[in-house]
Coordinates of C-alpha atoms and ligand atoms in Angstrom, one line a residue:
Chain T
M5 CA 14.4 12.7 25.6
R6 CA 13.8 9.1 24.7
L7 CA 14.3 9.9 21.0
K8 CA 17.3 12.0 21.8
L9 CA 18.8 9.1 23.7
L10 CA 18.4 6.5 21.0
F11 CA 19.6 8.8 18.2
R12 CA 22.6 9.8 20.2
N13 CA 23.3 6.2 21.0
A14 CA 23.0 5.3 17.4
F15 CA 25.7 7.8 16.5
R16 CA 28.0 7.3 19.4
H17 CA 30.5 5.4 17.3
K18 CA 30.3 7.3 14.1
L19 CA 32.6 5.0 12.1
R20 CA 31.0 1.8 13.3
T21 CA 27.5 3.1 12.7
G22 CA 28.5 4.5 9.4
L23 CA 30.0 1.3 8.2
T24 CA 26.9 -0.7 9.3
V25 CA 24.6 1.8 7.6
V26 CA 26.6 1.5 4.4
G27 CA 26.7 -2.3 4.7
I28 CA 22.9 -2.5 5.1
G29 CA 22.5 0.0 2.2
V30 CA 24.6 -2.1 -0.1
A31 CA 22.8 -5.3 1.0
I32 CA 19.4 -3.8 0.4
L33 CA 20.6 -2.5 -3.0
A34 CA 21.9 -5.9 -4.0
F35 CA 18.7 -7.5 -2.7
G36 CA 16.6 -5.0 -4.8
L37 CA 18.6 -5.5 -7.9
L38 CA 18.6 -9.3 -7.7
R39 CA 14.9 -9.3 -7.2
T40 CA 14.5 -7.0 -10.2
V41 CA 16.6 -9.3 -12.4
V42 CA 14.3 -12.2 -11.5
S43 CA 11.2 -10.2 -12.2
A44 CA 12.7 -8.9 -15.5
W45 CA 13.1 -12.5 -16.5
Y46 CA 9.5 -13.2 -15.8
A47 CA 8.4 -9.9 -17.4
G48 CA 7.5 -11.7 -20.7
V49 CA 5.3 -14.1 -18.8
D50 CA 3.5 -11.4 -16.8
A51 CA 2.9 -9.4 -19.9
S52 CA 1.4 -12.3 -21.7
S53 CA -2.3 -12.5 -21.9
A54 CA -4.5 -15.3 -20.5
S55 CA -6.8 -15.0 -23.5
R56 CA -4.2 -16.0 -26.1
L57 CA -3.2 -19.5 -27.0
V58 CA -0.1 -20.5 -28.9
T59 CA -0.1 -23.6 -31.1
R60 CA 3.1 -25.1 -32.3
N61 CA 4.5 -28.4 -33.6
A62 CA 4.1 -31.1 -30.9
I63 CA 7.6 -32.4 -31.5
S64 CA 9.5 -29.1 -30.9
L65 CA 9.6 -25.5 -31.7
V66 CA 12.2 -26.2 -34.4
F67 CA 9.5 -28.0 -36.5
T68 CA 6.9 -26.1 -38.4
L69 CA 3.2 -26.4 -39.1
P70 CA 1.5 -26.0 -42.5
V71 CA -0.2 -22.6 -43.0
S72 CA -3.3 -24.5 -44.1
Y73 CA -4.1 -25.3 -40.5
R74 CA -5.3 -21.8 -40.1
D75 CA -8.8 -22.2 -41.4
K76 CA -9.3 -25.4 -39.4
I77 CA -8.2 -23.7 -36.2
R78 CA -10.5 -20.8 -36.9
S79 CA -13.5 -23.1 -37.0
V80 CA -12.8 -24.5 -33.5
D81 CA -15.3 -23.5 -30.8
G82 CA -14.1 -20.6 -28.7
V83 CA -11.6 -19.3 -31.2
N84 CA -12.1 -15.6 -32.0
R85 CA -9.1 -14.7 -34.2
V86 CA -6.1 -16.5 -35.6
S87 CA -2.7 -15.2 -36.7
Y88 CA 0.5 -17.0 -37.3
G89 CA 4.2 -16.3 -37.8
S90 CA 7.7 -17.6 -37.8
W91 CA 10.8 -16.8 -35.8
F92 CA 13.0 -15.1 -38.4
G93 CA 16.3 -14.9 -36.5
G94 CA 17.7 -12.1 -38.6
V95 CA 20.8 -10.3 -37.6
Y96 CA 21.1 -6.5 -37.8
I97 CA 24.7 -5.6 -39.0
N98 CA 26.3 -7.8 -36.3
E99 CA 25.4 -10.5 -34.0
K100 CA 25.8 -8.4 -30.9
N101 CA 22.8 -6.3 -31.9
F102 CA 20.4 -9.0 -30.8
F103 CA 16.7 -8.5 -30.8
A104 CA 13.6 -10.6 -31.5
N105 CA 12.3 -10.5 -35.0
F106 CA 9.3 -12.3 -36.4
A107 CA 7.5 -12.7 -39.6
V108 CA 3.8 -12.5 -38.8
E109 CA 0.4 -12.3 -40.5
A110 CA 0.2 -8.7 -39.4
D111 CA -3.4 -7.7 -39.6
N112 CA -4.7 -10.3 -37.1
Y113 CA -1.5 -10.2 -35.1
L114 CA -1.7 -6.6 -34.2
S115 CA -5.4 -7.0 -33.3
L116 CA -4.4 -9.8 -31.0
Y117 CA -1.9 -7.5 -29.3
P118 CA -3.8 -4.4 -28.2
E119 CA -0.9 -3.7 -25.8
F120 CA 1.1 -2.6 -28.8
I121 CA 0.1 0.9 -29.5
L122 CA 0.5 2.2 -33.1
K123 CA -0.5 5.4 -34.7
P124 CA -3.4 4.7 -37.1
E125 CA -1.8 6.1 -40.2
E126 CA 1.5 4.3 -39.5
K127 CA -0.4 1.1 -39.0
T128 CA -2.1 1.5 -42.4
N129 CA 1.1 2.3 -44.1
F130 CA 2.7 -0.8 -42.6
L131 CA -0.2 -3.1 -43.5
R132 CA -0.1 -1.7 -47.1
D133 CA 3.7 -2.1 -47.7
R134 CA 4.7 -5.7 -48.4
K135 CA 8.3 -5.0 -47.3
G136 CA 7.2 -2.8 -44.4
C137 CA 8.1 -3.6 -40.8
V138 CA 7.1 -2.3 -37.4
V139 CA 9.6 -1.9 -34.6
G140 CA 9.4 -1.2 -30.9
K141 CA 10.1 2.2 -29.5
K142 CA 13.1 1.2 -27.6
L143 CA 14.5 -0.7 -30.5
A144 CA 14.0 2.3 -32.7
A145 CA 15.8 4.5 -30.2
R146 CA 18.6 2.0 -29.8
F147 CA 19.5 1.9 -33.5
N148 CA 18.3 5.4 -34.3
L149 CA 15.6 4.2 -36.7
S150 CA 12.8 6.5 -37.9
I151 CA 9.8 6.0 -40.1
N152 CA 10.7 5.3 -43.8
D153 CA 14.3 4.2 -42.9
T154 CA 15.5 1.1 -44.6
V155 CA 16.7 -1.8 -42.4
T156 CA 18.6 -4.8 -43.7
L157 CA 18.6 -8.0 -41.7
K158 CA 21.0 -10.8 -42.5
G159 CA 18.9 -14.1 -42.4
T160 CA 20.3 -17.0 -40.4
I161 CA 17.4 -19.4 -40.8
F162 CA 16.6 -17.9 -44.2
P163 CA 19.9 -16.9 -45.7
G164 CA 20.4 -13.7 -47.6
N165 CA 20.0 -10.0 -47.0
W166 CA 16.5 -8.9 -46.4
D167 CA 15.5 -5.3 -46.8
F168 CA 12.7 -3.7 -44.9
V169 CA 11.3 -0.3 -44.6
V170 CA 10.2 1.0 -41.2
R171 CA 6.6 1.9 -41.5
A172 CA 5.5 2.0 -37.9
I173 CA 6.9 2.3 -34.4
Y174 CA 4.9 0.8 -31.6
A175 CA 4.8 1.8 -28.0
G176 CA 3.9 -0.5 -25.1
R177 CA 0.7 0.2 -23.3
D178 CA 2.6 0.1 -20.0
A179 CA 6.1 -0.4 -18.8
S180 CA 5.8 -4.2 -18.6
I181 CA 5.5 -4.4 -22.5
D182 CA 8.6 -5.3 -24.4
E183 CA 9.4 -2.5 -26.8
N184 CA 12.4 -4.2 -28.4
Q185 CA 10.7 -6.4 -31.0
F186 CA 10.6 -6.3 -34.8
F187 CA 7.8 -7.6 -37.0
F188 CA 7.3 -7.8 -40.7
H189 CA 5.0 -9.5 -43.1
W190 CA 5.0 -13.3 -43.2
D191 CA 3.8 -13.1 -46.9
Y192 CA 7.0 -11.3 -47.9
L193 CA 9.0 -14.1 -46.2
N194 CA 6.9 -16.8 -47.8
E195 CA 7.1 -15.5 -51.3
T196 CA 10.8 -15.3 -51.3
V197 CA 11.1 -18.7 -49.6
K198 CA 8.8 -20.1 -52.3
K199 CA 11.3 -19.0 -55.0
K200 CA 14.4 -20.1 -53.3
Y201 CA 13.6 -23.1 -51.2
A202 CA 10.2 -24.3 -52.4
R203 CA 10.1 -27.2 -49.8
R204 CA 10.1 -24.8 -46.9
A205 CA 7.2 -22.7 -48.2
D206 CA 3.8 -22.3 -46.7
Q207 CA 5.1 -23.3 -43.2
V208 CA 4.6 -21.4 -40.0
G209 CA 6.5 -21.6 -36.7
F210 CA 3.4 -20.9 -34.5
Y211 CA -0.2 -19.9 -34.5
M212 CA -1.3 -17.2 -32.2
I213 CA -4.9 -17.6 -31.3
G214 CA -7.3 -15.1 -29.6
L215 CA -10.0 -16.7 -27.5
K216 CA -13.6 -15.4 -27.1
K217 CA -13.4 -16.1 -23.3
P218 CA -10.2 -16.9 -21.4
E219 CA -12.0 -19.5 -19.3
T220 CA -12.2 -21.8 -22.3
A221 CA -8.5 -21.9 -22.8
A222 CA -8.1 -25.6 -21.6
D223 CA -11.1 -26.9 -23.7
T224 CA -10.1 -25.0 -26.8
S225 CA -6.5 -26.1 -26.6
R226 CA -7.6 -29.7 -26.3
A227 CA -10.0 -29.3 -29.2
I228 CA -7.3 -27.8 -31.5
D229 CA -4.8 -30.5 -30.7
H230 CA -7.5 -33.2 -31.2
L231 CA -8.1 -31.8 -34.6
F232 CA -4.6 -32.6 -35.8
K233 CA -4.1 -35.8 -33.9
N234 CA -2.6 -38.5 -36.2
S235 CA -1.8 -36.0 -38.9
Y236 CA 1.8 -35.7 -40.0
A237 CA 2.3 -32.5 -38.0
E238 CA 0.6 -32.9 -34.6
T239 CA 0.2 -29.8 -32.6
L240 CA 0.7 -28.7 -29.0
T241 CA -1.5 -25.8 -27.9
E242 CA -1.0 -23.9 -24.6
T243 CA -1.7 -20.5 -23.2
E244 CA 0.8 -17.8 -24.1
K245 CA 1.8 -17.7 -20.5
A246 CA 2.6 -21.4 -20.4
F247 CA 4.4 -21.0 -23.7
Q248 CA 6.6 -18.2 -22.3
L249 CA 7.2 -20.2 -19.1
S250 CA 8.5 -23.1 -21.1
F251 CA 11.3 -20.8 -22.2
I252 CA 12.1 -19.7 -18.7
S253 CA 12.0 -23.1 -17.1
M254 CA 15.4 -23.7 -18.7
S255 CA 16.8 -21.0 -16.6
E256 CA 14.6 -21.6 -13.6
A257 CA 17.4 -23.1 -11.6
I258 CA 19.5 -20.0 -12.1
L259 CA 16.6 -17.8 -11.0
T260 CA 16.1 -19.9 -7.9
V261 CA 19.8 -19.4 -7.1
I262 CA 19.5 -15.7 -7.6
E263 CA 16.5 -15.5 -5.3
L264 CA 18.4 -17.5 -2.8
V265 CA 21.5 -15.3 -3.0
S266 CA 19.3 -12.3 -2.5
I267 CA 18.1 -13.8 0.8
V268 CA 21.6 -14.9 1.8
V269 CA 22.7 -11.3 1.4
I270 CA 20.1 -10.2 3.8
V271 CA 21.0 -12.9 6.3
I272 CA 24.6 -12.0 6.2
I273 CA 24.0 -8.3 6.8
M274 CA 21.6 -9.3 9.6
A275 CA 24.5 -11.1 11.2
V276 CA 26.7 -8.0 10.8
A277 CA 24.1 -5.6 12.2
A278 CA 23.4 -8.0 15.0
N279 CA 27.1 -8.0 15.8
T280 CA 27.2 -4.2 15.8
M281 CA 24.2 -4.0 18.2
A282 CA 25.7 -6.7 20.4
M283 CA 29.0 -4.9 20.6
S284 CA 27.3 -1.6 21.4
S285 CA 25.0 -3.0 24.0
R286 CA 27.8 -5.0 25.7
E287 CA 29.7 -1.8 26.1
R288 CA 26.6 -0.2 27.6
A289 CA 25.8 -2.9 30.0
G290 CA 26.8 -0.5 32.8
E291 CA 24.6 2.2 31.5
Y292 CA 21.7 -0.2 31.3
A293 CA 22.3 -1.2 34.9
V294 CA 22.2 2.6 35.8
F295 CA 18.8 3.0 34.0
K296 CA 17.5 0.0 36.0
T297 CA 18.9 1.3 39.2
L298 CA 17.1 4.6 38.7
G299 CA 13.9 2.6 38.3
F300 CA 13.5 2.3 34.6
G301 CA 11.9 -1.0 33.6
G302 CA 12.8 -3.6 31.0
R303 CA 10.4 -2.0 28.6
F304 CA 12.4 1.2 28.5
L305 CA 15.6 -0.7 27.7
V306 CA 13.8 -2.7 25.0
M307 CA 12.5 0.6 23.5
L308 CA 16.0 2.1 23.7
I309 CA 17.7 -0.8 22.0
F310 CA 15.1 -1.5 19.4
G311 CA 14.9 2.2 18.7
E312 CA 18.6 2.5 18.1
S313 CA 18.6 -0.6 15.9
I314 CA 15.6 0.7 13.9
V315 CA 17.4 4.1 13.4
I316 CA 20.5 2.3 12.0
A317 CA 18.7 -0.2 9.9
G318 CA 16.2 2.5 8.7
L319 CA 19.0 4.7 7.5
G320 CA 20.7 1.8 5.7
T321 CA 17.5 0.6 4.1
G322 CA 16.7 4.2 3.0
L323 CA 20.1 4.5 1.5
G324 CA 19.8 1.2 -0.3
M325 CA 16.3 2.0 -1.6
A326 CA 17.4 5.4 -2.8
L327 CA 20.3 3.9 -4.7
T328 CA 18.2 1.1 -6.2
Y329 CA 16.6 3.4 -8.9
P330 CA 19.8 4.9 -10.3
A331 CA 21.5 1.5 -10.1
A332 CA 18.6 0.0 -12.0
R333 CA 18.9 2.7 -14.6
A334 CA 22.6 2.1 -15.0
F335 CA 21.9 -1.6 -15.2
R336 CA 19.2 -1.1 -17.9
S337 CA 21.4 1.1 -20.1
S338 CA 24.2 -1.5 -20.0
L339 CA 22.2 -4.7 -20.1
G340 CA 18.9 -3.5 -21.6
N341 CA 19.3 -5.9 -24.6
F342 CA 19.0 -8.9 -22.4
F343 CA 16.3 -7.5 -20.2
P344 CA 13.8 -5.7 -22.4
V345 CA 11.8 -4.8 -19.3
F346 CA 14.1 -3.9 -16.3
Q347 CA 12.0 -2.1 -13.8
V348 CA 12.0 -1.9 -10.0
D349 CA 8.6 -3.2 -8.8
P350 CA 6.9 -1.4 -5.9
E351 CA 6.8 -4.8 -4.4
T352 CA 10.6 -4.9 -4.3
L353 CA 10.5 -1.7 -2.2
Y354 CA 8.1 -3.3 0.2
L355 CA 10.3 -6.3 0.5
D356 CA 13.2 -3.9 1.1
M357 CA 11.4 -2.3 4.0
A358 CA 10.4 -5.7 5.4
A359 CA 14.0 -6.8 5.1
G360 CA 15.2 -3.6 6.8
M361 CA 12.6 -4.1 9.6
M362 CA 13.7 -7.7 10.0
I363 CA 17.4 -6.7 10.2
A364 CA 16.5 -4.1 12.9
C365 CA 14.4 -6.4 15.0
I366 CA 16.6 -9.5 14.8
S367 CA 19.7 -7.6 15.7
A368 CA 18.0 -5.9 18.6
L369 CA 16.5 -9.1 20.0
F370 CA 19.5 -10.6 21.7
P371 CA 20.9 -7.4 23.2
A372 CA 17.5 -6.4 24.5
W373 CA 17.0 -9.8 26.0
R374 CA 20.4 -9.6 27.7
A375 CA 19.8 -6.0 28.9
V376 CA 16.4 -7.0 30.4
R377 CA 17.8 -10.0 32.1
V378 CA 21.0 -8.8 33.6
R379 CA 21.0 -8.3 37.4
I380 CA 21.7 -4.7 38.4
A381 CA 24.5 -5.6 40.7
D382 CA 26.3 -7.5 38.0
G383 CA 25.7 -4.8 35.4
L384 CA 27.1 -2.1 37.7
G385 CA 30.0 -4.4 38.4
R386 CA 31.2 -3.9 34.9
I387 CA 32.0 -0.4 35.8
G388 CA 32.4 -0.2 39.6
Chain O
M299 CA 14.8 10.0 66.4
P300 CA 12.7 7.5 64.6
S301 CA 14.6 4.8 62.6
I302 CA 14.1 5.0 58.9
I303 CA 16.0 1.9 58.0
D304 CA 15.7 -1.4 59.9
V305 CA 17.8 -4.3 58.8
Q306 CA 16.7 -7.4 60.6
N307 CA 18.8 -10.6 60.6
V308 CA 19.7 -10.4 56.9
S309 CA 21.9 -13.0 55.2
K310 CA 23.0 -13.2 51.7
Y311 CA 24.6 -16.0 49.7
Y312 CA 26.3 -16.0 46.3
H313 CA 26.3 -19.2 44.4
R314 CA 29.2 -20.2 42.2
G315 CA 28.4 -23.5 40.6
A316 CA 27.6 -26.0 43.3
E317 CA 29.3 -24.1 46.2
S318 CA 27.5 -21.2 47.9
I319 CA 29.4 -18.4 49.6
Q320 CA 27.9 -16.6 52.5
V321 CA 28.6 -12.9 52.1
L322 CA 26.4 -11.5 54.8
D323 CA 25.8 -13.4 58.0
N324 CA 22.7 -12.5 60.0
I325 CA 23.2 -8.7 59.9
S326 CA 21.0 -6.3 61.9
L327 CA 21.3 -2.6 61.7
T328 CA 19.1 0.4 62.4
I329 CA 19.7 3.8 60.9
E330 CA 17.8 6.9 62.1
T331 CA 16.2 9.6 59.9
G332 CA 18.8 12.2 58.9
Q333 CA 21.7 10.1 59.9
F334 CA 24.9 9.9 57.9
L335 CA 26.3 6.4 58.2
A336 CA 29.7 5.3 57.0
L337 CA 30.2 1.6 56.3
M338 CA 33.8 0.5 56.3
G339 CA 35.7 -2.8 56.1
P340 CA 38.2 -4.6 54.0
S341 CA 37.7 -5.3 50.4
G342 CA 35.4 -8.2 49.7
S343 CA 33.7 -8.0 53.1
G344 CA 30.3 -7.5 51.6
K345 CA 29.9 -3.7 52.0
S346 CA 28.5 -3.1 48.5
T347 CA 26.3 -6.2 48.9
L348 CA 24.7 -4.8 52.0
L349 CA 24.3 -1.4 50.5
N350 CA 22.6 -2.9 47.4
L351 CA 20.1 -4.7 49.7
I352 CA 19.3 -1.6 51.6
A353 CA 18.8 0.3 48.4
G354 CA 16.6 -2.4 46.9
L355 CA 18.9 -3.3 44.1
D356 CA 19.2 -6.9 45.2
Q357 CA 17.2 -9.4 47.2
A358 CA 18.2 -10.8 50.6
D359 CA 18.1 -14.6 51.1
Q360 CA 17.0 -14.3 54.7
G361 CA 15.8 -11.5 57.0
R362 CA 13.8 -8.4 56.6
I363 CA 14.6 -4.8 55.5
V364 CA 12.1 -2.2 56.5
V365 CA 12.6 1.3 55.0
D366 CA 10.3 4.0 56.1
G367 CA 7.8 1.5 57.3
L368 CA 7.8 -0.6 54.2
D369 CA 9.2 -4.1 54.1
I370 CA 11.1 -4.0 50.8
T371 CA 12.1 -7.7 51.0
R372 CA 8.5 -8.5 50.1
L373 CA 8.3 -6.4 47.0
S374 CA 8.4 -7.8 43.5
E375 CA 11.1 -6.7 41.1
T376 CA 8.8 -4.1 39.4
Q377 CA 7.5 -2.8 42.7
L378 CA 11.1 -2.5 43.9
A379 CA 12.0 -0.5 40.7
N380 CA 9.1 1.9 41.3
W381 CA 10.1 2.2 45.0
R382 CA 13.7 3.0 44.1
A383 CA 12.6 5.6 41.6
G384 CA 10.7 7.5 44.3
H385 CA 12.7 6.9 47.4
V386 CA 16.4 6.3 46.8
G387 CA 19.1 8.4 45.3
F388 CA 22.3 6.6 44.1
I389 CA 25.9 7.8 44.0
F390 CA 28.6 5.5 42.6
Q391 CA 32.3 5.4 42.7
F392 CA 32.6 6.0 38.9
Y393 CA 29.8 8.5 38.7
N394 CA 27.9 6.4 36.1
L395 CA 26.5 9.3 34.2
I396 CA 25.0 8.6 30.7
P397 CA 27.7 9.8 28.3
V398 CA 25.4 10.9 25.5
L399 CA 23.4 13.1 27.8
T400 CA 24.4 16.6 29.0
A401 CA 24.7 17.3 32.7
L402 CA 21.2 18.8 32.8
E403 CA 19.7 15.8 30.9
N404 CA 21.5 13.4 33.2
V405 CA 19.9 15.1 36.2
E406 CA 16.6 15.2 34.5
L407 CA 16.7 11.5 33.7
P408 CA 15.1 10.1 37.0
L409 CA 12.3 12.6 36.7
M410 CA 11.1 10.9 33.5
L411 CA 9.6 8.4 35.8
S412 CA 7.7 11.0 37.7
R413 CA 4.5 12.8 36.9
L414 CA 6.2 16.1 36.2
N415 CA 5.9 17.7 32.8
R416 CA 8.8 18.7 30.7
K417 CA 9.1 22.3 32.0
E418 CA 8.9 21.2 35.7
R419 CA 11.5 18.5 35.1
R420 CA 13.8 21.1 33.6
E421 CA 13.3 23.4 36.5
H422 CA 13.9 20.7 39.1
A423 CA 17.0 19.6 37.3
Q424 CA 18.4 23.2 37.2
T425 CA 17.7 23.6 40.9
A426 CA 19.5 20.4 41.7
L427 CA 22.5 21.5 39.6
A428 CA 22.6 24.9 41.3
L429 CA 22.7 23.1 44.6
V430 CA 25.9 21.4 43.6
S431 CA 27.2 24.7 42.1
L432 CA 27.2 23.4 38.6
D433 CA 24.6 25.7 37.0
D434 CA 27.3 27.0 34.7
R435 CA 28.0 23.5 33.3
M436 CA 24.5 22.4 32.4
R437 CA 25.1 21.9 28.7
H438 CA 28.4 20.0 29.2
Y439 CA 28.7 16.4 28.5
P440 CA 30.2 14.2 31.1
R441 CA 33.5 13.8 29.2
Q442 CA 33.8 17.6 29.3
L443 CA 33.7 17.6 33.1
S444 CA 36.3 16.7 35.7
G445 CA 35.9 13.7 37.9
G446 CA 34.8 15.9 40.8
Q447 CA 32.3 17.8 38.6
Q448 CA 30.9 14.5 37.3
Q449 CA 30.4 13.2 40.8
R450 CA 28.6 16.5 41.7
V451 CA 26.3 16.0 38.7
A452 CA 25.7 12.4 40.0
I453 CA 24.8 13.9 43.4
A454 CA 22.4 16.3 41.7
R455 CA 20.9 13.3 39.9
A456 CA 20.5 11.5 43.2
I457 CA 18.7 14.3 45.0
V458 CA 16.6 15.6 42.1
T459 CA 13.7 13.3 43.0
D460 CA 13.9 14.4 46.6
P461 CA 14.5 10.8 47.9
T462 CA 14.3 9.8 51.6
L463 CA 17.5 7.8 51.4
L464 CA 20.8 8.4 49.6
V465 CA 23.2 5.5 49.1
A466 CA 26.8 6.1 48.1
D467 CA 29.3 3.4 47.2
E468 CA 32.8 4.8 47.6
P469 CA 31.8 8.2 46.3
T470 CA 35.3 9.6 46.7
G471 CA 37.2 6.5 45.7
D472 CA 38.1 7.9 42.3
L473 CA 38.7 11.5 43.2
D474 CA 41.7 13.6 44.2
R475 CA 41.9 15.2 47.6
N476 CA 40.2 18.5 46.8
S477 CA 37.4 17.1 44.7
A478 CA 36.8 14.5 47.4
E479 CA 36.6 17.3 50.0
D480 CA 34.0 19.1 47.9
V481 CA 31.9 16.0 47.5
L482 CA 32.0 15.2 51.2
T483 CA 31.1 18.8 52.1
L484 CA 28.2 18.5 49.8
L485 CA 27.0 15.2 51.3
D486 CA 27.4 16.7 54.8
S487 CA 25.2 19.7 53.9
L488 CA 22.6 17.4 52.5
T489 CA 22.1 15.7 55.9
R490 CA 22.6 18.9 57.8
D491 CA 20.4 21.2 55.7
L492 CA 18.0 18.9 54.0
G493 CA 17.8 16.1 56.5
K494 CA 18.7 13.4 54.1
T495 CA 19.6 10.0 55.4
I496 CA 22.9 8.8 53.8
V497 CA 24.5 5.4 53.8
M498 CA 28.0 5.6 52.4
V499 CA 30.5 2.8 51.8
T500 CA 34.0 4.0 52.0
H501 CA 37.7 3.1 52.5
D502 CA 38.6 6.7 53.0
P503 CA 39.1 7.7 56.7
R504 CA 38.6 11.4 55.8
A505 CA 35.2 10.5 54.3
A506 CA 34.3 8.5 57.3
R507 CA 35.1 11.4 59.5
K508 CA 32.2 13.4 58.1
A509 CA 29.7 10.7 59.1
H510 CA 27.7 10.6 62.3
V511 CA 28.0 6.9 62.7
M512 CA 30.6 4.3 61.6
K513 CA 29.9 0.6 61.1
Y514 CA 32.5 -2.0 60.3
L515 CA 31.9 -5.1 58.2
E516 CA 34.3 -7.9 58.2
K517 CA 33.8 -11.5 56.8
G518 CA 30.1 -10.8 56.6
L519 CA 29.7 -9.7 60.2
L520 CA 28.8 -6.2 61.2
T521 CA 30.4 -4.5 64.3
D522 CA 30.9 -1.0 65.5
A523 CA 34.1 0.3 64.1
P524 CA 37.2 -1.1 65.9
Q525 CA 39.1 1.5 67.9
A526 CA 42.0 1.4 65.4
V527 CA 39.7 2.4 62.6
V528 CA 38.0 5.1 64.6
S529 CA 41.1 6.7 65.8
E530 CA 42.4 6.9 62.2
C531 CA 39.3 8.9 61.4
V532 CA 39.3 11.4 64.1
Ligands
ATP256 N1 27.5 -11.4 41.7 C1 28.3 -12.1 42.5 N2 28.5 -13.4 42.4 C2 29.3 -14.1 43.2 N3 30.0 -13.5 44.2 C3 29.9 -12.2 44.4 C4 29.0 -11.4 43.5 N4 29.1 -10.1 44.0 C5 29.9 -10.1 45.0 N5 30.4 -11.3 45.2 C6 31.3 -11.7 46.3 O1 30.8 -11.3 47.5 C7 31.8 -10.8 48.4 C8 31.5 -9.4 48.8 O2 31.4 -8.5 47.7 P1 31.2 -6.9 47.8 O3 31.2 -6.4 46.5 O4 30.0 -6.7 48.6 O5 32.5 -6.5 48.7 P2 32.9 -5.0 49.1 O6 33.0 -5.1 50.5 O7 32.0 -4.0 48.5 O8 34.4 -5.0 48.5 P3 35.1 -3.7 47.8 O9 35.6 -2.9 49.0 O10 36.3 -4.3 47.1 O11 34.1 -3.0 47.0 C9 33.1 -10.8 47.6 O12 33.9 -11.9 48.0 C10 32.7 -11.0 46.1 O13 33.6 -11.8 45.5
MG257 MG1 32.3 -2.5 46.9

């Protein structure tokens, strides 16, 4: 009977309840998507390993380091493996087809990234072919690339048309791994650069360093940077995570705003839901007085009002959560280039539920308080 | 006959800002078991206020009200609520049924506070509805019933707990002549056949005619009904 009462109360005004449920649904959906955008932004950071260091020119990323640093870095305590590479910045057919492409020393690089899964024979073919390249699974799907296809990139930093042959396609170990990258052999880049622009030869954009133990990251970084102190190209070494974060920090203000907006959305819908509940319970003041007259206590009324509020907010939250997945999928297919990893975290769903619960409780709070407090004679007076 | 209700020197004030208005002035009244009492008087004379005090819906500022040997002016709010649930049945002018519950569920409602199980509750509610001749309207919602039928459902709800005392505030005030007649006949048979004590506030001389005793309230003072009023009711 109690359940019957609160369900029937919830649907007494079908239009009002319907609109409120849809409103809550949309708010929860917006909340979920905004959270997902933020976490998509940080995906690169989360995927980065704590046992990798990145060494780059201390002045800025635009400046390079000599490839000869490699052996010196390898001799530093705590360093297990060293690879290096350059941001190539090639364009595939047209600038809209943006994706990350790097020239790397491939053998060590792939060993440093066990999260990129390659078929053994494809890996061998790639390592053997000077003009070979390896592409991520999503990238391959996006441009319909298969093994042995030729890909031509137009160089921006290194002008000219560059031909590559797809020799391997990597898959991410899990969904947080970016499958939209493109790698080829740094040697191929360097040979060509040597011929055309000799001054720019034998330079790398970054060193990627594997540590024996992640705990030594700080000491090892310091040791590497110390090694090149007062040389003509000083280095800055940091964990891969810090390196990735330094990219994001530029957009951190925007992310903060997005997070704020996601909270504002919830607060607004809370006000709307609270208004619905307040309206309903104001109309029912007489009924609440009848319940009290019959001997029902404040606890019963609190249960009734919170129950109704939970039913409405629960439906809205369920609707919003159900819509989050298809919406995220649509989002991914239209904006996937910008967000290589666009996934709804389970955490977002928990936050959805918490937000829904909060909407329910906050909007029931005032009506319940008023219903408990109102004197019977006054409540009846609204009708009689 | 032993008295079931004993109102002793009761006063009630309402406060509006700084000024306080005396609504009931030192009222005393005894009602005997099984009596049907009609409380009359002009609008604003304090009839509903007195009824609410007797039924334990509101607290008096002075005086004692003893019902069935229990001084209800000494009970806390919660104790009063429990006492009402067991001992008082309520009938209002505007029926005050819960619109989302069927007739049967409305009648069952007060029994949720009793120790009866679901099946017993249902049976009691059906019996009460049969008593007011509405056993064929059990699944109807209040809006599907006429005013008179709604008031009969309300009466069934009032008697389903088998209370010692029934209070009715202008039970026929919103009804046409025939429905009012039905309701009054019903109340009459409740005192006659079941021995219920009824306190009824009314403006309606025809309603008052059914009562055993008439009391008259004017400007917060209680008197026996003036001759003019009585003669109108005979
Ligand atoms: N909650 C309240 N606060 C202030 N004054 C009140 C309150 N309830 C009633 N009154 C006043 O007390 C007086 C008596 O009210 P009451 O409702 O008892 O009258 P009544 O005899 O039942 O009138 P009616 O026949 O119109 O129902 C009125 O003057 C009313 O304005
Ligand atoms: Mg009144």
